[in-house]
XYZ file of C-alpha atoms in Angstrom:
189
model
C 57.732 150.826 64.440
C 55.322 149.438 61.887
C 54.320 146.126 63.440
C 51.212 145.480 61.387
C 49.704 146.346 58.045
C 47.612 149.261 59.318
C 49.672 151.436 61.672
C 48.280 154.832 62.596
C 45.473 154.673 60.051
C 47.751 154.716 56.995
C 45.584 152.138 55.215
C 42.733 154.632 54.837
C 44.653 157.904 54.837
C 43.643 159.803 51.675
C 46.946 161.628 51.138
C 50.027 160.112 52.727
C 53.642 161.276 52.517
C 56.359 158.693 53.044
C 59.979 159.660 53.660
C 62.150 156.964 52.059
C 65.819 156.688 53.077
C 68.439 153.991 52.539
C 72.104 153.113 52.893
C 73.344 155.660 55.431
C 76.135 153.261 56.530
C 76.856 154.862 59.895
C 76.269 158.480 58.900
C 73.621 159.298 61.489
C 74.215 163.032 60.933
C 72.808 162.934 57.399
C 69.811 160.886 58.564
C 69.254 163.396 61.372
C 69.426 166.346 58.949
C 66.915 164.739 56.568
C 64.533 163.922 59.415
C 64.859 167.390 60.976
C 63.870 168.948 57.658
C 61.210 166.488 56.466
C 60.205 164.147 59.321
C 57.363 166.229 60.759
C 55.764 166.715 57.334
C 55.656 162.980 56.598
C 53.300 160.286 57.834
C 55.924 157.539 57.855
C 59.634 156.905 57.579
C 60.653 153.984 55.407
C 64.256 152.908 55.870
C 65.544 150.358 53.357
C 68.556 149.082 55.306
C 72.303 149.461 55.808
C 72.343 151.971 58.622
C 69.533 150.782 60.847
C 71.428 151.941 63.952
C 71.450 155.470 62.464
C 67.640 155.373 62.555
C 67.307 153.629 65.922
C 69.500 156.289 67.553
C 66.892 158.923 66.581
C 63.628 157.158 67.504
C 62.929 159.341 70.542
C 63.394 162.623 68.655
C 60.338 164.832 68.118
C 61.008 165.138 64.376
C 60.362 161.432 63.726
C 57.230 160.620 61.705
C 54.542 158.721 63.658
C 55.226 155.458 61.771
C 58.669 153.926 61.212
C 59.047 150.914 58.917
C 62.683 149.846 58.742
C 64.425 146.764 57.414
C 67.908 145.442 57.943
C 70.444 145.457 55.163
C 73.316 143.090 54.528
C 75.663 145.396 56.502
C 73.374 145.855 59.525
C 73.867 144.013 62.826
C 71.376 141.288 63.635
C 70.514 142.896 66.983
C 69.525 146.489 67.609
C 68.415 147.515 71.077
C 65.897 150.165 70.005
C 64.520 148.997 66.664
C 63.070 145.563 66.141
C 62.994 144.855 62.420
C 63.552 142.027 60.018
C 64.692 141.891 56.439
C 61.246 142.634 55.050
C 58.251 144.784 56.027
C 54.775 145.315 54.623
C 53.018 148.646 54.835
C 49.492 149.259 53.551
C 48.865 152.886 52.651
C 45.726 154.284 51.019
C 44.888 150.992 49.303
C 48.465 150.246 48.210
C 50.299 147.208 49.552
C 53.954 148.221 49.824
C 56.910 145.863 50.199
C 60.008 147.201 51.960
C 63.280 145.287 51.543
C 66.967 146.029 51.330
C 67.207 144.149 48.056
C 70.394 142.111 48.325
C 68.392 138.892 48.863
C 66.274 139.786 45.822
C 69.183 140.239 43.410
C 68.521 143.926 42.741
C 72.106 144.352 41.537
C 70.961 142.443 38.444
C 67.444 143.842 38.037
C 64.037 143.740 39.686
C 62.709 140.485 38.213
C 63.110 138.462 41.423
C 61.572 141.290 43.416
C 58.663 141.373 40.949
C 57.972 137.686 41.628
C 57.852 138.360 45.365
C 55.454 141.230 44.693
C 53.235 139.195 42.370
C 52.793 136.308 44.793
C 52.424 138.625 47.801
C 49.872 140.951 46.232
C 52.112 144.034 46.384
C 51.926 146.920 43.923
C 54.953 148.915 45.108
C 58.405 148.018 46.421
C 60.921 150.269 48.143
C 64.448 148.879 48.198
C 68.076 149.947 48.622
C 71.401 148.111 48.353
C 72.577 149.416 44.951
C 73.148 152.992 46.199
C 71.637 154.182 42.907
C 68.353 156.100 42.917
C 65.803 154.697 40.494
C 62.094 154.569 39.779
C 60.766 151.874 37.482
C 57.304 150.749 36.485
C 56.816 147.297 35.008
C 53.249 146.261 34.350
C 51.306 146.968 37.537
C 54.427 147.118 39.718
C 56.350 150.195 40.869
C 59.948 149.805 42.089
C 61.650 152.665 43.944
C 65.209 152.913 45.197
C 65.840 156.231 46.992
C 69.591 155.907 46.431
C 72.101 156.245 49.230
C 71.877 159.266 51.503
C 75.566 158.918 52.407
C 77.481 156.804 49.854
C 75.974 157.277 46.387
C 77.226 155.441 43.322
C 77.005 155.974 39.585
C 77.826 159.682 39.747
C 74.603 160.453 41.606
C 74.353 162.861 44.530
C 73.535 161.500 47.985
C 69.771 161.153 47.893
C 66.462 160.155 49.444
C 62.852 160.218 48.262
C 59.444 161.411 49.309
C 56.532 159.313 48.105
C 53.114 160.929 47.931
C 50.543 158.159 48.099
C 47.158 158.849 46.550
C 44.386 156.319 45.939
C 45.164 155.900 42.223
C 48.907 156.527 42.110
C 52.148 157.005 44.009
C 54.278 160.003 43.029
C 58.005 159.939 43.787
C 60.177 163.015 44.322
C 63.937 162.480 44.648
C 65.928 164.956 46.724
C 69.632 165.638 47.011
C 70.612 164.879 50.624
C 73.257 167.639 50.615
C 71.136 170.511 49.295
C 67.558 169.220 49.826
C 66.816 170.236 46.247
C 64.805 168.138 43.790
C 66.652 166.163 41.144
C 65.754 163.458 38.653
C 67.825 160.281 38.331
C 68.580 159.243 34.771
C 67.024 155.971 33.653
């Protein structure tokens, strides 16, 4: 679990891969399949809420990345025996300060403006969030907003999805993958 801002040397890691998953809503099998295929090749798992027990049930598996940063969503229980997390996490990776939230408390159903304020005053440059079940990548000014979509209950005609973020010093590249086929796809803006 990511308990501080510099777990496992991610702050200075030159090339980091982050596996970003959200909104599994009790479908631990899809989370397991994603982690079995991509967990060992990633430096961290970011889980953006609503299915935190699906992640906590897999923590002892050998395919888990070395760092797990998970937040609770509005549908998650307040207590989980194996995963201590709140509604917000900070992860510093290769010079980027990343905010991880579910998004319901930040009004993401109506846009990212409230989330942008949180980022501005907290010194963040990137935010990973869930809640809408719609994959999206948006850049506004110096801020990057990424929703990996829902790996189990997608909306808006999208496939079930997740993302892999490649974090370099000067940029963060996002690849969206279909959770059913593990093939790349691009969400429409």
